């Protein structure tokens, strides 16, 4: 048996002490490095070659994101106790107020001139029509889909912000409130609850409105020469977030039921258009006056369906679908499956093949917006020139037609756009 002698034990003590001191020194150096990086606010990272292939900077090349949590403690117009959101409280120097707010929130500066807030809404009570609430939900979902694809914000309002501004007039209060609540948005886009996007790819060409503040669909000749209140439709319009627009909304609202001048305007509008004082007649009158003042701030859009009448559109959908399928048969890059977030890229790739399609009436391009004016899906008091069943069937087809463009990026489709309850996996057969 081998025994450890006292002499052997004594000879090992220096090496043990040495190892202990070396360990202490390494620990001190390690803590020193950690403290240095922590105090400087940075943390050392591995080089790209030594990182795991499962880790990526997925947003590295994307545009800068807005800082939703930053609001400096500097007083702005919001802190003014006399400042109000309601239609009866005029706002002055709004352009200056917006500029100052944007300077204080610089993260919103990127592409700020293209920022759109979509505003829509419906009544606060349940629909009288038994199918009304279902259809309004689907119309709303359609708008949410479009906004998600293109990165727009949406505000859905279903309360009367001014109790006296009911029915069609309620939109003016919602639009003004949206302007005030969203100084970062350059454009407010009102879209009626019974209007649906039927071309999920198309984007409003904002560059063509760089000198205008108000855009509405219609026919200039009917408005300005024939003085026809049906020469435009107030169910879809774009209005720039600026002082001119606030003044425009104030003049428009002055003709409404909450105004002390309402009775006067009833007579004037009837004399001009032989029609009652509703929001659309009032808008037509304002456009006439803007024309007389030689204003260039209003644009009546004729080249695409910023708002398209459903009776004109519904029977064209089958032919349009066949045209798009024919294009994709010959273009593999358009048939490629892709994530929804890059849909805009593929929409751009399709444009050269649509150059001969035209826009609006008579076009085989997808109609941008289909509006079910006269159907009244919520109260059921439809235009007597067509049946309620006709409205229901048309709304079903249009909403499913639009839904197919969304479902495509999720791998599904409605094989029959007349039946929303059935979907099937998408199969590329060409």
Short mmCIF file of C-alpha atoms in Angstrom, two decimals:
data_model
loop_
_atom_site.label_atom_id
_atom_site.label_comp_id
_atom_site.label_asym_id
_atom_site.label_seq_id
_atom_site.Cartn_x
_atom_site.Cartn_y
_atom_site.Cartn_z
CA UNK A 1 0.00 0.00 0.00
CA UNK A 2 1.31 3.37 -0.95
CA UNK A 3 0.94 6.08 1.67
CA UNK A 4 1.06 9.84 1.21
CA UNK A 5 3.94 11.25 3.18
CA UNK A 6 3.90 14.63 4.87
CA UNK A 7 6.64 15.80 2.56
CA UNK A 8 4.53 15.03 -0.53
CA UNK A 9 1.56 16.99 0.79
CA UNK A 10 3.68 20.02 1.48
CA UNK A 11 5.03 19.99 -2.08
CA UNK A 12 1.51 20.36 -3.57
CA UNK A 13 0.49 23.46 -1.58
CA UNK A 14 2.16 26.06 -3.86
CA UNK A 15 0.43 24.67 -6.99
CA UNK A 16 -2.99 24.76 -5.31
CA UNK A 17 -2.47 28.34 -4.16
CA UNK A 18 -1.33 29.30 -7.66
CA UNK A 19 -4.45 27.83 -9.28
CA UNK A 20 -6.67 29.61 -6.74
CA UNK A 21 -5.04 33.00 -7.37
CA UNK A 22 -5.24 32.51 -11.15
CA UNK A 23 -8.94 31.74 -10.88
CA UNK A 24 -9.55 34.87 -8.82
CA UNK A 25 -7.69 36.97 -11.37
CA UNK A 26 -9.71 35.56 -14.27
CA UNK A 27 -12.97 36.19 -12.41
CA UNK A 28 -11.96 39.80 -11.72
CA UNK A 29 -11.08 40.33 -15.41
CA UNK A 30 -14.38 38.79 -16.54
CA UNK A 31 -16.43 40.98 -14.19
CA UNK A 32 -14.47 44.01 -15.35
CA UNK A 33 -15.38 43.32 -18.99
CA UNK A 34 -19.05 42.83 -18.17
CA UNK A 35 -19.12 46.04 -16.11
CA UNK A 36 -17.46 47.99 -18.95
CA UNK A 37 -20.03 46.94 -21.56
CA UNK A 38 -22.95 47.35 -19.19
CA UNK A 39 -21.97 50.90 -18.29
CA UNK A 40 -21.52 51.85 -21.95
CA UNK A 41 -25.02 50.58 -22.79
CA UNK A 42 -23.78 47.96 -25.26
CA UNK A 43 -23.49 44.22 -25.13
CA UNK A 44 -20.87 42.27 -27.07
CA UNK A 45 -22.27 40.06 -29.81
CA UNK A 46 -20.90 37.09 -31.66
CA UNK A 47 -19.50 37.62 -35.12
CA UNK A 48 -21.77 36.62 -38.04
CA UNK A 49 -19.60 33.58 -38.78
CA UNK A 50 -20.04 32.23 -35.25
CA UNK A 51 -23.78 32.92 -34.96
CA UNK A 52 -26.33 30.17 -35.33
CA UNK A 53 -27.90 29.97 -38.80
CA UNK A 54 -31.30 30.00 -37.05
CA UNK A 55 -30.84 33.63 -35.95
CA UNK A 56 -31.46 36.51 -38.37
CA UNK A 57 -32.10 40.22 -38.34
CA UNK A 58 -35.51 39.87 -40.00
CA UNK A 59 -36.29 43.59 -40.02
CA UNK A 60 -32.80 44.82 -40.82
CA UNK A 61 -33.61 46.34 -44.23
CA UNK A 62 -37.17 47.48 -43.52
CA UNK A 63 -38.15 51.18 -43.23
CA UNK A 64 -37.80 52.62 -39.72
CA UNK A 65 -40.74 51.93 -37.45
CA UNK A 66 -42.65 54.69 -35.77
CA UNK A 67 -42.12 55.04 -32.05
CA UNK A 68 -45.58 54.48 -30.61
CA UNK A 69 -44.42 54.89 -27.03
CA UNK A 70 -42.72 58.26 -27.37
CA UNK A 71 -44.54 61.46 -26.42
CA UNK A 72 -42.29 64.25 -25.11
CA UNK A 73 -43.43 66.30 -22.09
CA UNK A 74 -43.67 69.41 -24.27
CA UNK A 75 -47.07 71.08 -24.36
CA UNK A 76 -48.91 70.93 -27.70
CA UNK A 77 -52.36 71.90 -28.95
CA UNK A 78 -53.74 68.88 -27.10
CA UNK A 79 -52.98 70.66 -23.81
CA UNK A 80 -55.05 73.71 -24.74
CA UNK A 81 -58.31 73.51 -22.70
CA UNK A 82 -60.20 75.44 -25.40
CA UNK A 83 -59.23 72.96 -28.12
CA UNK A 84 -62.05 70.62 -29.14
CA UNK A 85 -62.76 67.64 -31.35
CA UNK A 86 -66.40 68.41 -32.11
CA UNK A 87 -67.67 69.85 -35.36
CA UNK A 88 -69.03 72.98 -33.66
CA UNK A 89 -65.60 74.09 -32.40
CA UNK A 90 -63.58 75.67 -35.23
CA UNK A 91 -59.84 75.04 -35.27
CA UNK A 92 -57.39 77.67 -36.47
CA UNK A 93 -53.73 77.37 -37.51
CA UNK A 94 -54.07 73.62 -37.87
CA UNK A 95 -51.23 73.36 -40.39
CA UNK A 96 -48.84 74.95 -37.92
CA UNK A 97 -50.11 72.75 -35.09
CA UNK A 98 -49.56 69.63 -37.17
CA UNK A 99 -46.05 70.67 -38.19
CA UNK A 100 -45.08 71.32 -34.58
CA UNK A 101 -46.47 67.97 -33.47
CA UNK A 102 -44.61 66.12 -36.23
CA UNK A 103 -41.35 67.84 -35.27
CA UNK A 104 -41.81 66.56 -31.74
CA UNK A 105 -42.48 63.04 -33.07
CA UNK A 106 -39.81 62.58 -35.78
CA UNK A 107 -40.30 58.84 -36.12
CA UNK A 108 -43.50 59.58 -38.08
CA UNK A 109 -41.62 61.55 -40.73
CA UNK A 110 -40.87 58.58 -43.00
CA UNK A 111 -43.29 58.69 -45.98
CA UNK A 112 -45.62 60.91 -43.97
CA UNK A 113 -47.11 62.38 -47.16
CA UNK A 114 -48.47 58.92 -48.06
CA UNK A 115 -49.98 58.05 -44.71
CA UNK A 116 -53.71 57.27 -44.92
CA UNK A 117 -56.24 56.73 -42.15
CA UNK A 118 -59.37 54.92 -43.35
CA UNK A 119 -62.52 56.00 -41.50
CA UNK A 120 -65.81 54.15 -41.66
CA UNK A 121 -68.70 53.35 -39.36
CA UNK A 122 -72.26 52.27 -38.78
CA UNK A 123 -75.10 52.84 -36.34
CA UNK A 124 -74.75 51.90 -32.68
CA UNK A 125 -77.95 49.83 -32.49
CA UNK A 126 -78.56 46.37 -34.00
CA UNK A 127 -79.69 46.27 -37.62
CA UNK A 128 -83.39 45.94 -38.40
CA UNK A 129 -82.59 43.70 -41.33
CA UNK A 130 -81.91 40.20 -39.92
CA UNK A 131 -78.87 39.79 -42.21
CA UNK A 132 -77.68 43.35 -41.76
CA UNK A 133 -75.24 42.88 -38.90
CA UNK A 134 -73.67 39.90 -40.66
CA UNK A 135 -73.11 41.87 -43.84
CA UNK A 136 -71.76 44.91 -41.98
CA UNK A 137 -69.27 42.64 -40.21
CA UNK A 138 -68.12 41.27 -43.55
CA UNK A 139 -67.86 44.74 -45.08
CA UNK A 140 -65.75 45.79 -42.11
CA UNK A 141 -63.55 42.73 -42.37
CA UNK A 142 -63.01 43.54 -46.06
CA UNK A 143 -61.73 47.01 -45.13
CA UNK A 144 -59.47 45.60 -42.42
CA UNK A 145 -57.99 43.16 -44.93
CA UNK A 146 -57.22 45.95 -47.38
CA UNK A 147 -55.67 48.16 -44.71
CA UNK A 148 -53.53 45.33 -43.36
CA UNK A 149 -52.17 44.50 -46.81
CA UNK A 150 -51.19 48.12 -47.50
CA UNK A 151 -50.19 49.21 -44.01
CA UNK A 152 -53.04 51.69 -43.44
CA UNK A 153 -54.67 52.42 -40.11
CA UNK A 154 -58.44 52.21 -39.74
CA UNK A 155 -60.96 53.88 -37.42
CA UNK A 156 -64.40 52.31 -37.15
CA UNK A 157 -66.97 54.51 -35.45
CA UNK A 158 -70.46 53.42 -34.45
CA UNK A 159 -71.55 56.23 -32.12
CA UNK A 160 -73.00 59.65 -32.86
CA UNK A 161 -70.22 62.09 -32.04
CA UNK A 162 -72.81 64.85 -32.49
CA UNK A 163 -76.34 63.69 -31.53
CA UNK A 164 -77.94 66.07 -34.04
CA UNK A 165 -75.80 64.91 -36.96
CA UNK A 166 -77.55 61.64 -37.69
CA UNK A 167 -77.59 59.21 -40.59
CA UNK A 168 -75.52 60.41 -43.56
CA UNK A 169 -74.36 63.54 -41.73
CA UNK A 170 -72.60 61.55 -38.99
CA UNK A 171 -69.58 60.99 -41.24
CA UNK A 172 -68.52 64.65 -40.98
CA UNK A 173 -68.07 64.47 -37.23
CA UNK A 174 -66.11 61.23 -37.55
CA UNK A 175 -63.83 62.67 -40.22
CA UNK A 176 -63.02 65.82 -38.26
CA UNK A 177 -62.37 63.86 -35.09
CA UNK A 178 -60.06 61.52 -37.00
CA UNK A 179 -58.08 64.49 -38.33
CA UNK A 180 -57.55 65.88 -34.85
CA UNK A 181 -56.72 62.51 -33.30
CA UNK A 182 -54.27 61.60 -36.07
CA UNK A 183 -52.00 64.52 -36.94
CA UNK A 184 -49.55 61.98 -38.37
CA UNK A 185 -52.00 61.06 -41.17
CA UNK A 186 -51.78 63.16 -44.32
CA UNK A 187 -55.06 61.85 -45.74
CA UNK A 188 -58.34 60.82 -44.16
CA UNK A 189 -60.33 58.45 -46.35
CA UNK A 190 -64.02 58.12 -45.63
CA UNK A 191 -65.67 54.94 -46.96
CA UNK A 192 -69.31 54.06 -46.34
CA UNK A 193 -70.09 50.90 -44.41
CA UNK A 194 -71.76 49.30 -47.46
CA UNK A 195 -68.75 49.73 -49.76
CA UNK A 196 -66.19 46.96 -50.36
CA UNK A 197 -62.71 46.87 -51.82
CA UNK A 198 -62.83 44.60 -54.84
CA UNK A 199 -59.26 45.10 -56.02
CA UNK A 200 -57.00 44.36 -53.09
CA UNK A 201 -53.91 45.25 -55.13
CA UNK A 202 -54.85 48.73 -56.28
CA UNK A 203 -53.64 51.76 -54.32
CA UNK A 204 -54.92 55.31 -54.54
CA UNK A 205 -52.48 57.26 -56.76
CA UNK A 206 -51.80 60.00 -54.22
CA UNK A 207 -49.12 61.61 -56.40
CA UNK A 208 -51.77 62.84 -58.81
CA UNK A 209 -53.44 64.79 -55.99
CA UNK A 210 -50.38 66.69 -54.81
CA UNK A 211 -52.16 70.01 -55.50
CA UNK A 212 -55.61 68.93 -54.27
CA UNK A 213 -57.11 68.58 -50.83
CA UNK A 214 -60.39 66.81 -51.60
CA UNK A 215 -61.01 63.88 -53.95
CA UNK A 216 -64.39 62.32 -54.73
CA UNK A 217 -65.65 60.01 -57.46
CA UNK A 218 -68.02 61.46 -60.02
CA UNK A 219 -68.54 63.21 -63.34
CA UNK A 220 -67.56 66.89 -63.54
CA UNK A 221 -69.96 67.73 -66.35
CA UNK A 222 -72.98 66.51 -64.38
CA UNK A 223 -71.94 68.43 -61.29
CA UNK A 224 -70.76 71.71 -62.79
CA UNK A 225 -72.91 72.04 -65.90
CA UNK A 226 -76.04 70.02 -65.29
CA UNK A 227 -76.06 70.73 -61.55
CA UNK A 228 -77.00 67.16 -60.81
CA UNK A 229 -76.53 66.02 -57.21
CA UNK A 230 -76.06 62.47 -58.57
CA UNK A 231 -72.98 63.62 -60.44
CA UNK A 232 -70.88 62.46 -57.48
CA UNK A 233 -71.16 60.10 -54.54
CA UNK A 234 -70.23 61.11 -50.99
CA UNK A 235 -69.81 57.48 -49.93
CA UNK A 236 -66.08 57.53 -50.67
CA UNK A 237 -63.82 60.55 -50.50
CA UNK A 238 -60.27 61.52 -49.59
CA UNK A 239 -59.60 64.70 -47.65
CA UNK A 240 -56.19 66.05 -46.78
CA UNK A 241 -55.45 66.67 -43.11
CA UNK A 242 -54.99 70.46 -43.29
CA UNK A 243 -56.61 73.79 -42.40
CA UNK A 244 -58.31 74.08 -45.79
CA UNK A 245 -60.08 70.79 -45.15
CA UNK A 246 -61.21 71.78 -41.67
CA UNK A 247 -62.75 74.94 -43.13
CA UNK A 248 -64.33 72.84 -45.88
CA UNK A 249 -65.86 70.46 -43.33
CA UNK A 250 -67.15 73.40 -41.32
CA UNK A 251 -68.91 74.85 -44.39
CA UNK A 252 -70.28 71.41 -45.27
CA UNK A 253 -71.59 70.82 -41.75
CA UNK A 254 -73.23 74.25 -41.71
CA UNK A 255 -75.86 72.82 -44.07
CA UNK A 256 -76.60 69.92 -41.72
CA UNK A 257 -79.45 69.38 -39.24
CA UNK A 258 -77.44 70.60 -36.23
CA UNK A 259 -76.85 74.01 -37.79
CA UNK A 260 -78.96 77.09 -37.09
CA UNK A 261 -78.74 77.75 -40.84
CA UNK A 262 -80.22 74.39 -41.81
CA UNK A 263 -83.61 75.74 -42.84
CA UNK A 264 -81.98 78.33 -45.07
CA UNK A 265 -79.92 75.67 -46.79
CA UNK A 266 -82.93 73.46 -47.38
CA UNK A 267 -84.36 76.18 -49.63
CA UNK A 268 -81.08 76.92 -51.39
CA UNK A 269 -80.27 73.29 -52.11
CA UNK A 270 -83.75 72.59 -53.37
CA UNK A 271 -83.61 75.59 -55.66
CA UNK A 272 -80.22 74.49 -57.01
CA UNK A 273 -80.69 70.72 -57.33
CA UNK A 274 -84.40 70.07 -56.73
CA UNK A 275 -83.42 67.69 -53.98
CA UNK A 276 -83.44 67.68 -50.20
CA UNK A 277 -80.62 68.81 -47.94
CA UNK A 278 -78.58 65.66 -47.43
CA UNK A 279 -74.81 65.34 -47.25
CA UNK A 280 -74.39 64.58 -50.95
CA UNK A 281 -76.49 67.50 -52.18
CA UNK A 282 -74.61 69.78 -49.81
CA UNK A 283 -71.29 68.47 -51.12
CA UNK A 284 -72.34 69.08 -54.72
CA UNK A 285 -73.20 72.67 -53.79
CA UNK A 286 -69.80 73.18 -52.14
CA UNK A 287 -68.05 71.90 -55.25
CA UNK A 288 -70.05 74.31 -57.39
CA UNK A 289 -68.95 77.19 -55.19
CA UNK A 290 -65.33 76.03 -55.26
CA UNK A 291 -65.52 76.03 -59.05
CA UNK A 292 -66.90 79.56 -59.07
CA UNK A 293 -64.00 80.62 -56.85
CA UNK A 294 -61.63 78.98 -59.36
CA UNK A 295 -60.30 76.75 -56.63
CA UNK A 296 -58.03 73.91 -57.70
CA UNK A 297 -58.23 72.09 -54.39
CA UNK A 298 -61.06 69.74 -55.40
CA UNK A 299 -60.67 66.82 -57.78
CA UNK A 300 -63.59 64.79 -59.14
CA UNK A 301 -62.07 61.41 -60.00
CA UNK A 302 -63.29 59.81 -63.23
CA UNK A 303 -60.49 57.42 -64.21
CA UNK A 304 -61.01 54.60 -61.71
CA UNK A 305 -63.65 53.36 -59.29
CA UNK A 306 -62.92 55.28 -56.13
CA UNK A 307 -66.58 54.41 -55.72
CA UNK A 308 -68.30 52.12 -58.24
CA UNK A 309 -72.02 51.44 -58.39
CA UNK A 310 -72.70 47.77 -57.75
CA UNK A 311 -75.40 47.40 -60.43
CA UNK A 312 -72.84 48.32 -63.08
CA UNK A 313 -70.11 46.07 -61.66
CA UNK A 314 -71.75 42.85 -60.52
CA UNK A 315 -72.20 41.21 -63.94
CA UNK A 316 -68.61 41.93 -65.03
CA UNK A 317 -66.80 39.95 -62.33
CA UNK A 318 -66.77 36.59 -64.16
CA UNK A 319 -65.19 38.05 -67.28
CA UNK A 320 -62.61 39.98 -65.22
CA UNK A 321 -61.61 36.84 -63.32
CA UNK A 322 -61.08 34.95 -66.58
CA UNK A 323 -58.84 37.74 -67.89
CA UNK A 324 -56.65 37.66 -64.77
CA UNK A 325 -56.38 33.87 -64.89
CA UNK A 326 -55.30 34.08 -68.53
CA UNK A 327 -52.53 36.54 -67.61
CA UNK A 328 -51.27 34.30 -64.81
CA UNK A 329 -51.24 31.24 -67.04
CA UNK A 330 -48.54 32.82 -69.14
CA UNK A 331 -46.54 34.41 -66.32
CA UNK A 332 -44.98 32.04 -63.83
CA UNK A 333 -43.76 34.87 -61.60
CA UNK A 334 -47.38 35.95 -61.05
CA UNK A 335 -48.35 32.44 -60.01
CA UNK A 336 -45.61 32.22 -57.42
CA UNK A 337 -46.82 31.71 -53.88
CA UNK A 338 -45.72 34.44 -51.50
CA UNK A 339 -46.31 35.94 -48.09
CA UNK A 340 -49.12 38.45 -47.75
CA UNK A 341 -46.75 41.20 -46.64
CA UNK A 342 -45.09 41.31 -50.07
CA UNK A 343 -48.36 41.37 -52.03
CA UNK A 344 -47.71 44.92 -53.21
CA UNK A 345 -44.60 43.73 -55.05
CA UNK A 346 -46.60 41.20 -57.07
CA UNK A 347 -49.28 43.78 -57.78
CA UNK A 348 -46.58 45.92 -59.39
CA UNK A 349 -45.41 42.96 -61.49
CA UNK A 350 -48.95 42.51 -62.82
CA UNK A 351 -49.38 46.13 -63.93
CA UNK A 352 -47.65 45.84 -67.35
CA UNK A 353 -50.14 43.13 -68.32
CA UNK A 354 -53.09 45.36 -67.36
CA UNK A 355 -52.06 48.40 -69.37
CA UNK A 356 -54.78 47.73 -71.97
CA UNK A 357 -57.45 46.91 -69.39
CA UNK A 358 -58.49 50.52 -68.82
CA UNK A 359 -60.13 51.80 -65.67
CA UNK A 360 -63.68 52.30 -64.51
CA UNK A 361 -66.72 51.65 -66.69
CA UNK A 362 -66.09 49.19 -69.51
CA UNK A 363 -62.73 48.09 -68.11
CA UNK A 364 -61.71 44.48 -67.49
CA UNK A 365 -59.52 45.57 -64.58
CA UNK A 366 -60.84 44.65 -61.17
CA UNK A 367 -63.10 47.44 -59.90
CA UNK A 368 -61.36 49.18 -57.02
CA UNK A 369 -64.37 49.87 -54.77
CA UNK A 370 -67.89 48.48 -55.16
CA UNK A 371 -70.55 50.50 -53.39
CA UNK A 372 -73.99 49.05 -52.61
CA UNK A 373 -75.74 52.39 -52.68
CA UNK A 374 -79.47 51.95 -52.31
CA UNK A 375 -79.31 48.46 -50.79
CA UNK A 376 -79.39 49.69 -47.17
CA UNK A 377 -78.20 46.36 -45.71
CA UNK A 378 -78.79 47.50 -42.12
CA UNK A 379 -82.27 49.03 -42.14
CA UNK A 380 -83.52 47.00 -45.11
CA UNK A 381 -85.20 50.01 -46.77
CA UNK A 382 -83.71 49.30 -50.17
CA UNK A 383 -84.33 51.22 -53.36
CA UNK A 384 -87.64 49.93 -54.81
CA UNK A 385 -86.08 49.66 -58.27
CA UNK A 386 -84.47 46.36 -57.23
CA UNK A 387 -85.30 43.59 -54.77
CA UNK A 388 -83.76 42.85 -51.40
CA UNK A 389 -82.78 39.41 -52.69
CA UNK A 390 -80.89 40.99 -55.56
CA UNK A 391 -78.88 43.05 -53.07
CA UNK A 392 -78.10 40.07 -50.86
CA UNK A 393 -76.93 37.91 -53.76
CA UNK A 394 -74.77 40.71 -55.17
CA UNK A 395 -73.18 41.49 -51.81
CA UNK A 396 -72.38 37.80 -51.32
CA UNK A 397 -70.63 37.60 -54.69
CA UNK A 398 -68.68 40.83 -54.34
CA UNK A 399 -67.46 40.10 -50.82
CA UNK A 400 -66.37 36.57 -51.79
CA UNK A 401 -64.72 37.89 -54.95
CA UNK A 402 -62.64 40.23 -52.79
CA UNK A 403 -62.11 37.57 -50.14
CA UNK A 404 -60.58 35.23 -52.70
CA UNK A 405 -57.79 37.73 -53.31
CA UNK A 406 -57.03 37.67 -49.59
CA UNK A 407 -57.44 33.91 -49.09
CA UNK A 408 -55.08 33.28 -52.01
CA UNK A 409 -52.13 34.21 -49.77
CA UNK A 410 -53.38 31.80 -47.13
CA UNK A 411 -53.70 28.90 -49.56
CA UNK A 412 -57.51 28.82 -49.88
CA UNK A 413 -60.29 30.00 -52.17
CA UNK A 414 -64.06 30.16 -52.49
CA UNK A 415 -64.69 27.87 -55.49
CA UNK A 416 -68.12 29.47 -55.88
CA UNK A 417 -68.33 33.18 -55.03
CA UNK A 418 -72.08 32.77 -54.52
CA UNK A 419 -71.41 30.64 -51.44
CA UNK A 420 -69.29 32.11 -48.64
CA UNK A 421 -69.53 29.04 -46.42
CA UNK A 422 -67.34 26.83 -48.60
CA UNK A 423 -63.60 27.16 -49.11
CA UNK A 424 -61.12 24.69 -50.55
CA UNK A 425 -57.32 24.47 -50.62
CA UNK A 426 -55.84 26.43 -53.47
CA UNK A 427 -54.36 24.29 -56.23
CA UNK A 428 -52.34 25.64 -59.10
CA UNK A 429 -53.60 23.81 -62.16
CA UNK A 430 -51.55 25.67 -64.73
#
